[in-house]
Coordinates of C-alpha atoms and ligand atoms in Angstrom, one line a residue:
M1110 CA 9.3 -39.9 -7.0
P1111 CA 12.3 -41.1 -8.8
E1112 CA 13.4 -39.2 -11.7
L1113 CA 12.3 -40.3 -15.2
K1114 CA 14.8 -42.1 -17.1
M1115 CA 16.7 -39.6 -19.5
P1116 CA 16.0 -40.5 -23.1
A1117 CA 19.1 -41.4 -24.9
N1118 CA 18.5 -39.1 -27.6
L1119 CA 18.1 -36.1 -25.6
P1120 CA 19.8 -33.1 -27.2
D1121 CA 22.3 -30.9 -25.2
P1122 CA 21.2 -27.6 -24.3
I1123 CA 22.9 -24.6 -26.1
I1124 CA 24.0 -22.2 -23.3
N1125 CA 25.2 -18.8 -23.4
E1126 CA 28.3 -17.8 -21.5
N1127 CA 26.5 -15.5 -18.9
A1128 CA 24.0 -18.3 -18.4
K1129 CA 26.9 -20.7 -17.8
I1130 CA 28.1 -18.6 -14.9
V1131 CA 24.8 -18.0 -13.2
L1132 CA 23.6 -21.9 -13.7
Q1133 CA 26.8 -23.0 -12.3
R1134 CA 26.6 -20.7 -9.3
R1135 CA 22.9 -21.0 -8.3
Y1136 CA 21.2 -23.8 -10.0
Q1137 CA 23.2 -26.9 -10.8
R1138 CA 23.1 -29.2 -7.8
K1139 CA 26.5 -29.3 -5.7
D1140 CA 27.9 -31.6 -3.2
T1141 CA 28.5 -30.8 0.5
E1142 CA 32.1 -29.6 -0.9
G1143 CA 30.3 -27.1 -3.2
V1144 CA 31.4 -29.1 -6.3
V1145 CA 29.1 -28.8 -8.9
Y1146 CA 28.0 -32.6 -10.0
E1147 CA 25.0 -31.8 -12.2
T1148 CA 25.2 -30.8 -16.0
V1149 CA 23.0 -28.1 -17.4
K1150 CA 21.3 -30.9 -19.3
E1151 CA 20.7 -33.1 -16.2
M1152 CA 19.4 -29.9 -14.5
F1153 CA 16.8 -29.1 -17.0
W1154 CA 15.8 -32.8 -17.1
R1155 CA 15.4 -33.1 -13.3
V1156 CA 13.0 -30.2 -13.6
A1157 CA 11.0 -31.4 -16.7
S1158 CA 10.8 -34.8 -15.0
A1159 CA 9.6 -33.7 -11.6
I1160 CA 7.0 -31.6 -13.0
A1161 CA 5.8 -33.8 -15.6
Q1162 CA 5.5 -36.6 -12.9
E1163 CA 2.8 -34.8 -11.3
E1164 CA 0.7 -35.6 -14.4
G1165 CA 0.5 -39.3 -13.4
K1166 CA -1.7 -38.2 -10.4
Y1167 CA -4.6 -37.2 -12.7
K1168 CA -6.4 -40.0 -14.1
E1169 CA -8.5 -38.1 -16.6
S1170 CA -5.2 -36.7 -18.0
S1171 CA -4.6 -38.2 -21.4
V1172 CA -1.0 -36.7 -21.2
K1173 CA 1.9 -39.4 -20.6
P1174 CA 4.4 -38.0 -18.2
A1175 CA 7.5 -39.3 -19.9
A1176 CA 6.2 -37.7 -23.1
L1177 CA 5.3 -34.6 -21.2
A1178 CA 8.8 -34.3 -19.6
R1179 CA 10.2 -34.5 -23.0
E1180 CA 7.9 -31.5 -24.2
F1181 CA 8.9 -29.6 -20.9
Y1182 CA 12.3 -30.3 -21.6
D1183 CA 12.3 -28.8 -25.1
L1184 CA 10.2 -25.9 -23.9
M1185 CA 12.9 -24.8 -21.5
T1186 CA 15.9 -25.6 -23.5
S1187 CA 14.7 -23.6 -26.5
Y1188 CA 14.3 -20.9 -23.9
R1189 CA 10.6 -20.5 -25.0
F1190 CA 9.6 -20.6 -21.5
L1191 CA 11.3 -21.0 -18.0
P1192 CA 9.6 -21.4 -14.7
N1193 CA 10.9 -19.0 -11.8
S1194 CA 14.3 -19.5 -10.2
P1195 CA 13.2 -21.7 -7.0
T1196 CA 11.4 -24.0 -9.7
L1197 CA 14.9 -24.4 -11.4
M1198 CA 16.8 -24.7 -8.3
N1199 CA 14.6 -27.1 -6.3
A1200 CA 12.4 -29.2 -8.4
G1201 CA 13.2 -32.9 -8.0
T1202 CA 15.4 -32.2 -4.9
D1203 CA 14.9 -32.6 -1.3
I1204 CA 14.2 -28.9 -0.7
G1205 CA 11.3 -29.2 -3.2
Q1206 CA 9.9 -25.6 -2.6
L1207 CA 9.2 -24.3 -6.1
A1208 CA 7.5 -20.9 -5.5
A1209 CA 9.1 -17.4 -5.8
C1210 CA 6.5 -15.2 -4.2
F1211 CA 5.0 -15.2 -0.8
V1212 CA 3.0 -12.9 1.4
L1213 CA 3.2 -13.2 5.4
P1214 CA 0.9 -11.6 7.8
V1215 CA 2.5 -9.4 10.7
A1216 CA 0.3 -9.6 13.6
D1217 CA 0.5 -6.8 16.2
D1218 CA 1.8 -8.8 19.0
I1219 CA 5.5 -10.0 19.8
E1220 CA 4.7 -13.6 19.1
G1221 CA 3.1 -12.9 15.9
I1222 CA 6.0 -10.6 14.8
F1223 CA 8.9 -13.1 15.5
D1224 CA 6.7 -15.9 13.9
A1225 CA 6.7 -13.8 10.7
V1226 CA 10.4 -13.3 10.9
K1227 CA 11.0 -17.1 11.6
H1228 CA 8.6 -18.0 8.6
A1229 CA 10.3 -15.5 6.1
A1230 CA 13.8 -17.2 7.2
M1231 CA 12.3 -20.7 6.2
I1232 CA 11.0 -19.2 3.0
H1233 CA 14.2 -17.4 2.1
K1234 CA 16.2 -20.6 2.7
S1235 CA 14.4 -21.9 -0.1
G1236 CA 14.9 -19.3 -2.6
G1237 CA 11.3 -17.4 -2.3
G1238 CA 10.9 -13.8 -1.6
T1239 CA 8.6 -12.5 1.1
G1240 CA 6.0 -9.5 1.3
F1241 CA 4.5 -8.1 4.3
S1242 CA 2.3 -5.5 5.3
F1243 CA 3.3 -3.6 8.6
S1244 CA 0.0 -1.7 8.8
R1245 CA -1.5 -3.8 11.5
L1246 CA 1.1 -2.9 14.0
R1247 CA 0.4 -0.2 16.4
A1248 CA 2.3 3.1 16.0
K1249 CA 5.4 4.0 17.7
D1250 CA 4.8 5.1 21.4
S1251 CA 1.2 3.7 21.8
V1252 CA 0.5 2.0 24.8
V1253 CA 1.1 -1.7 25.2
G1254 CA -1.6 -3.0 27.4
S1255 CA 0.3 -6.2 28.8
T1256 CA 3.1 -4.1 30.2
G1257 CA 1.9 -0.6 30.4
G1258 CA 4.9 0.4 28.4
V1259 CA 5.1 1.9 25.0
A1260 CA 5.2 0.1 21.5
S1261 CA 8.3 0.9 19.4
G1262 CA 6.5 0.9 16.1
P1263 CA 6.6 -0.6 12.7
L1264 CA 10.1 0.7 11.6
S1265 CA 11.8 -0.8 14.5
F1266 CA 10.5 -4.3 13.7
L1267 CA 11.3 -3.7 10.0
R1268 CA 15.0 -3.4 11.0
I1269 CA 14.7 -6.8 12.7
F1270 CA 13.3 -8.4 9.6
N1271 CA 16.0 -6.8 7.7
C1272 CA 18.8 -8.1 9.7
A1273 CA 17.3 -11.5 9.8
T1274 CA 17.5 -11.5 6.2
E1275 CA 20.9 -10.5 6.1
Q1276 CA 21.9 -13.6 8.3
I1277 CA 20.2 -16.0 5.6
K1278 CA 21.8 -16.2 2.4
Q1279 CA 19.7 -18.3 0.1
G1280 CA 21.3 -21.7 -1.1
G1281 CA 24.6 -20.2 -0.2
T1282 CA 24.4 -17.4 -2.9
R1283 CA 20.9 -15.7 -3.1
R1284 CA 20.2 -13.2 -0.6
G1285 CA 16.6 -12.9 0.6
A1286 CA 14.4 -10.3 -0.9
N1287 CA 11.4 -8.6 1.0
M1288 CA 8.7 -6.0 0.2
G1289 CA 7.5 -4.0 3.0
I1290 CA 4.3 -2.0 2.8
L1291 CA 2.5 0.5 4.9
R1292 CA -0.7 2.1 4.4
V1293 CA -0.6 5.7 3.8
D1294 CA -3.1 6.3 6.8
H1295 CA -1.0 4.6 9.3
P1296 CA 0.2 7.1 12.0
D1297 CA 3.9 6.3 11.3
I1298 CA 3.8 7.0 7.7
M1299 CA 6.2 9.8 7.6
E1300 CA 8.8 7.8 9.2
F1301 CA 8.4 5.0 7.0
I1302 CA 8.4 7.1 3.7
K1303 CA 11.9 8.3 5.1
A1304 CA 13.2 4.9 6.0
K1305 CA 15.6 4.4 3.3
E1306 CA 16.9 7.9 2.9
R1307 CA 20.4 6.9 4.1
D1308 CA 22.2 4.7 1.4
G1309 CA 22.4 1.0 2.4
E1310 CA 19.5 1.2 5.2
L1311 CA 17.0 -1.5 5.0
N1312 CA 18.9 -3.1 2.2
N1313 CA 17.1 -6.3 2.0
F1314 CA 13.9 -4.4 1.7
N1315 CA 11.8 -2.7 -1.2
L1316 CA 9.6 -0.5 0.4
S1317 CA 6.0 0.6 -0.9
I1318 CA 3.4 3.1 0.3
G1319 CA -0.1 1.4 0.1
L1320 CA -2.3 4.5 -1.4
T1321 CA -5.9 4.4 -1.3
E1322 CA -8.4 5.9 -3.4
Q1323 CA -9.5 8.3 -0.6
F1324 CA -5.8 9.5 -0.1
M1325 CA -5.5 10.2 -4.0
Q1326 CA -8.7 12.1 -4.1
A1327 CA -7.3 14.1 -1.0
V1328 CA -4.2 14.7 -3.1
N1329 CA -6.3 15.9 -6.2
D1330 CA -8.4 18.0 -3.6
R1331 CA -5.4 19.4 -1.8
A1332 CA -7.2 18.2 1.3
E1333 CA -6.3 16.8 4.8
Y1334 CA -6.7 13.1 5.4
D1335 CA -7.0 11.1 8.6
L1336 CA -4.3 8.9 10.2
V1337 CA -6.0 5.7 11.8
A1338 CA -4.6 3.8 14.6
P1339 CA -4.6 0.1 13.7
N1340 CA -5.2 -1.3 16.9
T1341 CA -8.1 0.9 18.1
G1342 CA -9.7 2.1 14.6
K1343 CA -9.6 5.6 15.9
T1344 CA -8.5 8.8 14.1
V1345 CA -5.4 10.2 15.7
G1346 CA -4.6 12.8 13.5
T1347 CA -4.6 14.4 10.1
L1348 CA -2.0 15.2 7.3
N1349 CA -2.1 17.2 4.2
A1350 CA -2.2 14.8 1.4
R1351 CA -0.5 16.6 -1.1
E1352 CA 2.5 17.4 1.4
V1353 CA 2.6 13.6 2.0
F1354 CA 2.6 12.9 -1.8
N1355 CA 5.4 15.7 -2.2
I1356 CA 7.6 14.2 0.2
L1357 CA 7.0 10.6 -1.2
V1358 CA 8.1 12.0 -4.6
Q1359 CA 11.2 13.8 -3.0
K1360 CA 12.4 10.6 -1.5
A1361 CA 11.7 8.2 -4.7
W1362 CA 13.8 11.0 -6.6
E1363 CA 16.6 10.8 -4.0
S1364 CA 17.0 6.8 -3.7
G1365 CA 14.1 5.1 -5.8
D1366 CA 12.3 4.1 -2.6
P1367 CA 9.5 4.2 -1.9
G1368 CA 7.6 2.9 -4.5
I1369 CA 3.8 3.0 -4.4
V1370 CA 0.8 0.4 -4.8
F1371 CA -2.7 1.2 -5.2
L1372 CA -4.4 -1.0 -2.6
D1373 CA -8.2 -0.6 -3.5
R1374 CA -7.2 -1.4 -6.9
I1375 CA -5.5 -4.6 -6.2
N1376 CA -8.3 -5.5 -4.0
R1377 CA -10.8 -4.6 -6.6
D1378 CA -9.2 -7.5 -8.8
N1379 CA -9.0 -9.7 -5.8
P1380 CA -10.6 -13.0 -7.0
T1381 CA -11.3 -14.6 -3.6
P1382 CA -12.5 -11.6 -1.3
S1383 CA -14.2 -14.0 0.9
L1384 CA -10.9 -15.1 1.9
G1385 CA -9.7 -11.8 3.1
E1386 CA -8.3 -8.6 2.0
I1387 CA -4.9 -8.2 0.1
E1388 CA -2.4 -6.2 2.0
S1389 CA 0.9 -6.9 0.1
T1390 CA 2.7 -7.8 -2.6
N1391 CA 5.8 -10.0 -3.2
P1392 CA 9.3 -8.3 -3.2
C1393 CA 9.2 -6.9 -6.8
G1394 CA 5.4 -5.6 -6.6
E1395 CA 4.1 -7.9 -9.5
Q1396 CA 2.2 -10.5 -7.4
P1397 CA -0.4 -9.4 -4.9
L1398 CA -1.3 -12.1 -2.4
L1399 CA -3.4 -13.0 0.7
P1400 CA -1.5 -13.5 3.8
Y1401 CA 0.2 -16.9 3.9
E1402 CA -0.6 -17.2 0.1
A1403 CA 2.3 -18.3 -2.4
C1404 CA 2.6 -18.2 -6.3
N1405 CA 4.9 -19.6 -8.6
L1406 CA 5.7 -17.9 -11.8
G1407 CA 6.9 -18.7 -15.5
S1408 CA 7.6 -16.5 -18.3
I1409 CA 7.3 -17.0 -22.1
N1410 CA 10.0 -15.6 -24.2
L1411 CA 8.4 -13.5 -26.7
G1412 CA 11.6 -12.9 -28.7
K1413 CA 11.1 -16.6 -29.9
C1414 CA 7.6 -16.0 -31.2
F1415 CA 8.6 -13.9 -34.1
A1416 CA 8.0 -15.1 -37.6
K1417 CA 9.3 -13.9 -40.7
G1418 CA 6.2 -13.3 -43.3
K1419 CA 5.5 -15.9 -46.0
N1420 CA 7.0 -13.6 -48.4
G1421 CA 10.1 -13.5 -46.4
K1422 CA 9.4 -9.6 -45.7
D1423 CA 6.3 -8.9 -43.4
S1424 CA 7.3 -9.8 -40.2
E1425 CA 5.0 -11.0 -37.6
I1426 CA 4.0 -12.6 -34.4
D1427 CA 3.8 -16.5 -34.7
W1428 CA 0.3 -16.5 -32.9
D1429 CA -0.2 -20.4 -33.1
E1430 CA 3.4 -20.9 -31.9
L1431 CA 2.5 -18.6 -28.9
K1432 CA -0.6 -20.4 -28.1
R1433 CA 1.2 -23.8 -27.8
I1434 CA 3.7 -22.3 -25.7
I1435 CA 0.8 -20.8 -23.3
H1436 CA -1.2 -24.1 -23.1
L1437 CA 1.8 -26.1 -22.1
S1438 CA 3.2 -23.5 -19.8
V1439 CA -0.1 -23.2 -17.9
R1440 CA 0.0 -27.0 -17.6
F1441 CA 3.8 -26.8 -16.2
L1442 CA 2.8 -24.3 -13.5
D1443 CA -0.3 -25.9 -12.5
N1444 CA 1.9 -29.1 -11.8
V1445 CA 4.6 -26.9 -10.0
I1446 CA 1.7 -26.0 -7.3
D1447 CA 1.3 -29.8 -6.8
A1448 CA 5.2 -30.7 -6.8
S1449 CA 6.1 -27.9 -4.5
V1450 CA 6.7 -28.7 -0.7
Y1451 CA 5.6 -25.3 1.0
P1452 CA 7.7 -24.5 4.2
L1453 CA 4.3 -24.0 6.5
D1454 CA 0.9 -25.8 6.7
Q1455 CA -0.8 -22.5 6.6
I1456 CA 0.8 -21.9 3.1
T1457 CA 0.1 -25.2 1.9
E1458 CA -3.8 -24.9 2.6
M1459 CA -3.9 -21.2 1.2
V1460 CA -2.1 -22.4 -2.1
G1461 CA -4.5 -25.4 -2.2
K1462 CA -7.4 -23.2 -2.0
N1463 CA -6.6 -20.7 -4.8
R1464 CA -4.2 -22.4 -7.0
K1465 CA -2.8 -19.2 -8.3
I1466 CA -0.3 -19.1 -11.2
G1467 CA 1.5 -16.2 -12.8
L1468 CA 2.5 -16.8 -16.4
G1469 CA 4.0 -13.7 -17.9
V1470 CA 6.3 -12.7 -20.7
M1471 CA 9.9 -11.6 -21.1
G1472 CA 11.9 -10.8 -24.4
W1473 CA 9.3 -8.2 -25.3
A1474 CA 11.8 -5.4 -26.4
D1475 CA 13.5 -8.3 -28.4
L1476 CA 10.4 -9.1 -30.1
L1477 CA 9.9 -5.4 -30.9
Y1478 CA 13.3 -5.2 -32.4
Q1479 CA 12.8 -8.2 -34.6
L1480 CA 9.5 -6.6 -35.7
K1481 CA 11.2 -3.1 -36.2
V1482 CA 8.6 -1.3 -34.1
P1483 CA 10.2 1.1 -31.6
Y1484 CA 9.3 0.6 -28.1
N1485 CA 8.3 4.5 -27.7
S1486 CA 5.4 4.2 -30.3
Q1487 CA 1.9 3.8 -30.2
T1488 CA 2.2 1.0 -32.4
A1489 CA 4.2 -1.0 -29.9
V1490 CA 1.7 0.0 -27.0
D1491 CA -1.2 -1.3 -29.1
L1492 CA 0.8 -4.4 -29.8
A1493 CA 1.5 -4.8 -26.2
E1494 CA -2.3 -4.8 -25.6
R1495 CA -3.0 -7.4 -28.2
V1496 CA -0.2 -9.7 -27.1
M1497 CA -1.3 -9.6 -23.6
K1498 CA -4.9 -10.1 -24.2
Y1499 CA -4.0 -13.2 -26.4
V1500 CA -1.8 -14.5 -23.5
Q1501 CA -4.4 -14.0 -20.8
A1502 CA -7.4 -15.4 -22.8
E1503 CA -5.2 -18.5 -23.9
A1504 CA -3.8 -18.9 -20.5
R1505 CA -7.3 -18.9 -19.1
S1506 CA -8.7 -21.2 -21.9
A1507 CA -5.8 -23.5 -20.6
S1508 CA -6.9 -23.2 -17.2
K1509 CA -10.6 -24.1 -17.9
Q1510 CA -9.2 -27.2 -19.8
L1511 CA -7.2 -28.2 -16.8
A1512 CA -10.4 -27.6 -14.5
K1513 CA -12.2 -30.2 -16.9
E1514 CA -9.6 -32.9 -16.4
R1515 CA -8.7 -32.1 -12.7
G1516 CA -11.4 -30.0 -11.1
E1517 CA -11.5 -26.3 -10.3
F1518 CA -9.7 -24.4 -7.8
P1519 CA -11.6 -25.4 -4.4
T1520 CA -12.7 -21.7 -3.8
Y1521 CA -14.1 -21.4 -7.3
A1522 CA -17.7 -21.1 -6.2
E1523 CA -17.2 -18.2 -3.8
S1524 CA -14.9 -16.4 -5.9
T1525 CA -15.6 -13.5 -8.4
F1526 CA -15.3 -16.0 -11.2
G1527 CA -17.8 -18.4 -9.6
K1528 CA -20.3 -15.6 -8.8
A1529 CA -20.2 -14.2 -12.4
N1530 CA -20.3 -17.9 -13.8
L1531 CA -17.3 -17.4 -15.7
G1532 CA -15.6 -20.7 -15.4
P1533 CA -14.8 -23.0 -13.9
Y1534 CA -11.1 -22.5 -13.8
R1535 CA -8.4 -24.4 -12.3
N1536 CA -6.4 -21.4 -11.0
A1537 CA -7.7 -18.2 -9.3
T1538 CA -5.2 -16.1 -11.3
T1539 CA -3.2 -17.0 -14.5
T1540 CA -1.1 -14.2 -15.5
T1541 CA 1.5 -12.0 -14.1
I1542 CA 4.5 -10.0 -15.4
A1543 CA 7.9 -10.7 -13.4
P1544 CA 11.0 -8.9 -13.7
T1545 CA 12.9 -12.2 -14.8
G1546 CA 16.1 -10.8 -13.5
T1547 CA 18.0 -14.1 -13.6
L1548 CA 15.5 -15.8 -16.0
S1549 CA 16.5 -13.3 -18.8
I1550 CA 20.0 -14.1 -18.4
I1551 CA 19.6 -17.9 -18.6
A1552 CA 17.4 -17.6 -21.7
G1553 CA 19.7 -14.6 -23.2
C1554 CA 16.7 -12.3 -23.8
S1555 CA 15.5 -8.8 -22.8
S1556 CA 14.0 -8.7 -19.2
G1557 CA 10.3 -8.8 -18.7
V1558 CA 8.4 -5.9 -20.5
E1559 CA 11.4 -3.6 -20.2
P1560 CA 13.1 -1.7 -22.8
L1561 CA 16.9 -2.6 -23.2
F1562 CA 19.1 -0.8 -20.6
A1563 CA 21.8 -0.7 -23.1
L1564 CA 22.5 -2.0 -26.5
S1565 CA 25.7 -3.1 -25.3
F1566 CA 26.9 -3.1 -21.6
V1567 CA 28.6 -4.8 -18.6
R1568 CA 26.3 -6.6 -16.2
N1569 CA 27.2 -6.8 -12.7
V1570 CA 25.9 -10.1 -11.4
M1571 CA 26.1 -12.0 -7.9
D1572 CA 28.1 -9.3 -6.2
N1573 CA 31.3 -9.6 -8.2
D1574 CA 31.0 -11.2 -11.5
K1575 CA 31.1 -8.7 -14.7
L1576 CA 29.5 -9.9 -18.1
V1577 CA 29.6 -7.9 -21.3
E1578 CA 26.5 -8.2 -23.3
T1579 CA 25.6 -7.0 -26.8
N1580 CA 22.0 -7.3 -28.0
P1581 CA 22.0 -10.0 -30.7
F1582 CA 19.2 -8.5 -32.7
F1583 CA 21.1 -5.2 -32.6
E1584 CA 24.3 -7.0 -33.9
A1585 CA 22.5 -8.7 -36.5
A1586 CA 20.8 -5.4 -37.7
L1587 CA 24.2 -3.7 -37.8
K1588 CA 25.7 -6.3 -39.8
E1589 CA 22.8 -6.2 -42.1
A1590 CA 23.2 -2.3 -42.7
D1591 CA 27.0 -3.0 -43.2
A1592 CA 27.6 -0.9 -40.1
Y1593 CA 29.2 -3.3 -37.8
S1594 CA 32.7 -3.0 -36.7
G1595 CA 34.7 -3.8 -33.4
K1596 CA 35.5 0.0 -32.8
L1597 CA 31.7 0.9 -33.1
M1598 CA 30.9 -1.8 -30.6
E1599 CA 33.4 -0.4 -28.0
E1600 CA 32.1 3.1 -28.6
I1601 CA 28.5 1.9 -27.9
A1602 CA 29.4 -0.2 -24.9
K1603 CA 30.7 3.2 -23.4
V1604 CA 27.4 4.9 -23.7
G1605 CA 24.7 2.3 -24.1
S1606 CA 22.6 4.2 -26.7
I1607 CA 23.2 4.9 -30.5
R1608 CA 20.6 7.9 -30.2
K1609 CA 23.4 10.5 -30.6
M1610 CA 25.3 8.7 -33.3
D1611 CA 24.4 10.5 -36.4
H1612 CA 26.7 8.7 -38.5
L1613 CA 24.5 5.4 -37.9
P1614 CA 21.4 4.8 -40.3
E1615 CA 18.3 6.7 -39.1
H1616 CA 16.1 3.6 -39.3
L1617 CA 18.4 1.7 -36.6
R1618 CA 18.3 4.9 -34.5
H1619 CA 14.6 5.1 -34.6
V1620 CA 14.0 1.2 -33.8
F1621 CA 16.9 0.2 -31.4
V1622 CA 15.9 2.5 -28.5
T1623 CA 17.0 2.0 -24.9
S1624 CA 15.3 2.8 -21.8
M1625 CA 17.4 6.2 -21.5
D1626 CA 16.1 7.2 -24.8
I1627 CA 12.6 6.8 -23.8
E1628 CA 10.4 9.4 -22.5
P1629 CA 9.0 8.4 -19.2
I1630 CA 5.4 8.4 -20.6
W1631 CA 6.2 5.4 -22.8
H1632 CA 7.3 3.4 -20.0
L1633 CA 4.0 4.1 -18.3
K1634 CA 2.0 3.6 -21.2
M1635 CA 3.6 0.2 -21.9
Q1636 CA 3.1 -0.8 -18.5
A1637 CA -0.6 0.2 -18.4
A1638 CA -1.2 -1.7 -21.5
F1639 CA 0.4 -5.1 -20.2
Q1640 CA -1.5 -4.4 -16.9
K1641 CA -4.9 -4.1 -18.6
F1642 CA -4.7 -7.8 -19.5
T1643 CA -2.7 -9.4 -16.6
D1644 CA -4.6 -10.7 -13.7
N1645 CA -2.2 -9.8 -11.2
A1646 CA 0.5 -7.1 -11.6
V1647 CA 3.3 -5.9 -14.0
S1648 CA 6.8 -5.6 -12.6
K1649 CA 8.3 -2.4 -14.3
T1650 CA 10.6 0.2 -13.3
V1651 CA 10.5 3.7 -14.9
N1652 CA 14.2 4.2 -15.5
L1653 CA 15.1 8.0 -15.6
P1654 CA 18.1 9.6 -16.6
N1655 CA 20.0 11.3 -13.6
S1656 CA 18.7 14.6 -14.7
A1657 CA 15.0 14.0 -14.0
T1658 CA 13.3 16.2 -11.9
K1659 CA 10.8 15.9 -8.8
E1660 CA 8.1 17.0 -11.1
D1661 CA 8.9 14.1 -13.7
I1662 CA 8.7 11.9 -10.6
W1663 CA 5.4 13.5 -9.4
D1664 CA 4.0 13.1 -13.0
I1665 CA 4.9 9.5 -13.3
Y1666 CA 3.5 8.5 -9.9
W1667 CA 0.0 10.6 -10.8
K1668 CA -0.2 9.1 -14.2
A1669 CA 0.4 5.6 -13.0
Y1670 CA -2.8 6.2 -11.0
E1671 CA -4.6 7.6 -13.8
Y1672 CA -3.7 4.9 -16.4
G1673 CA -4.8 2.2 -14.0
C1674 CA -1.6 0.6 -12.9
K1675 CA -1.5 -1.3 -9.7
G1676 CA 1.6 0.2 -8.7
V1677 CA 4.9 1.8 -10.0
T1678 CA 8.5 2.1 -9.2
V1679 CA 10.9 4.9 -10.6
Y1680 CA 14.8 4.7 -10.6
R1681 CA 16.7 7.7 -11.4
D1682 CA 20.1 6.7 -12.9
G1683 CA 23.0 7.1 -10.4
S1684 CA 20.9 7.5 -7.5
K1685 CA 21.8 4.4 -5.4
T1686 CA 25.6 3.5 -5.3
S1687 CA 25.2 0.0 -6.3
Q1688 CA 23.4 -0.6 -9.5
V1689 CA 22.5 -4.1 -11.0
L1690 CA 23.0 -2.7 -14.6
C1691 CA 25.4 -0.3 -15.6
T1692 CA 27.0 1.0 -18.6
G1693 CA 30.7 1.9 -19.2
D1694 CA 33.4 -0.4 -17.5
G1695 CA 31.1 -1.4 -14.4
D1696 CA 32.9 0.1 -11.7
Ligands
ADP977 P1 13.9 -14.9 -11.4 O1 14.3 -14.4 -12.7 O2 15.1 -15.5 -10.6 O3 13.1 -16.3 -11.6 P2 12.5 -12.5 -10.9 O4 13.4 -11.4 -11.0 O5 11.4 -12.6 -11.9 O6 13.3 -13.9 -10.5 O7 11.7 -12.1 -9.7 C1 10.5 -13.0 -9.3 C2 10.2 -12.8 -7.9 O8 11.0 -13.9 -7.3 C3 10.5 -11.6 -7.0 O9 9.3 -10.8 -7.1 C4 10.5 -12.2 -5.7 O10 9.2 -12.5 -5.2 C5 11.5 -13.5 -6.0 N1 12.9 -13.2 -6.1 C6 13.8 -12.6 -7.0 N2 15.0 -12.5 -6.4 C7 15.0 -12.9 -5.1 C8 16.0 -13.0 -4.3 N3 17.1 -12.6 -4.4 N4 15.5 -13.6 -3.0 C9 14.2 -13.9 -2.9 N5 13.3 -14.0 -3.8 C10 13.8 -13.2 -5.0

């Protein structure tokens, strides 16, 4: 479809310095020589136009594509909402693949394994990330029927996937991201838990152990549990659950890997169990999907939903504005499904059946700063529930509205929604909380539902660029308190936090907390609060100081289970040589 004509009065977007670098490197279109020929304004219009034009297909829609394109443009350029990176990169281009999240099956035969490698390569080329479960592969040293030889096991194949990813840089700069999952009852589980113990090993993979209710029960009971050969279904051994959990914790303490996902819990929330079991998530864990399923995500910047109270004093959330953004964003994301060209027929078919979208939030810490509520407080946790409950309810209401206009998702009748007579809905899932690694840079907001890593810090992006950032709400508050000075900012950039700066007013030190100031329990409580009202999952890293102990991590992994999270990832400061975020001078 040719692009809609750009309105003459379209305002230029305001772009922060860091966003300029990121957009130019990865998002604005380039010619064959690598020279950028698209302005940021043209980029946002390309996306707005391509997504709005899908509207034209629906006769029942009262919305006109040209007017909608303008609304989408304003929505994005005011940084109230941004779709996931592949949509920004590819909408309205020849690539046309717009989803960030994919899960591919890995079958227990050579053909199936290499099909998955090939399919992953195709997805990575378009900017998407892939998740795989390796649980169906027979264990190392089991017999291979056709040759009489022995199998090399999931780990050996995982290395091939990793190597293939290394060779395919996405769009020239974005390297592929993968999730690898192995069930805890797979015979090779111990090798898998230790797979990333050497720094740099399997660098293109996040690894998570798929934990079951049965296993967690066995940890609790200090009992043994069975290891089951996936190819025969036979029990081939037992392990002590607590010992396995201990080693898992040890490895996560050493390097952050592996994380954990609770498979039974994920499947309890599988809206379409008749289509199969969910065995993996996308790379950052927030999007559980069926084999061959894809999902596009988008995030609302909550920092923009702050309103000064009517008397100019009592701050609050602008609920009406939030509602408007949610409804427009759901329409956007549903259109993205139609606009997207998927790299495989199986994926097109699967996405067409469930029409999953993942609307989430970013800028949560920014909103709390504006409301003057400390992240590590029960008030913040309660507010998180209230906000996400609202987002989920309004997103579903928007999806219902779309179902009226365009029909329900094709598997609705057999879905858990259909069986409970809850719909009809246009989408099998509507909410997901993504990490918003790049989106938050573009929007200039705090990422996802994370606390700020530091109030002022140096950000390493895309391998070698270093960007200095100070949180604007912090800066404003310092100025308001007459405490701002260049010298102070330098001091803060070195350590990130103001917790120990006794000379600063107590009310600032109370509200402007960073991830390192926050007890791990608050990270988890916050994750659980958002999870309670999120259809899919919540991307969250429990950031820990270098001094955190193995017991701390044990406690976090266990509490994530108790609190109803779908998984959890920890990161102990300094436990990897290359960190995305760091304080100090960035070296
Ligand atoms: P963004 O901010 O770029 O839209 P997020 O950080 O929110 O992306 O990540 C969302 C999802 O996008 C990830 O879980 C993953 O599925 C995919 N993704 C992120 N980074 C990459 C990457 N480098 N390569 C491939 N996929 C990625």
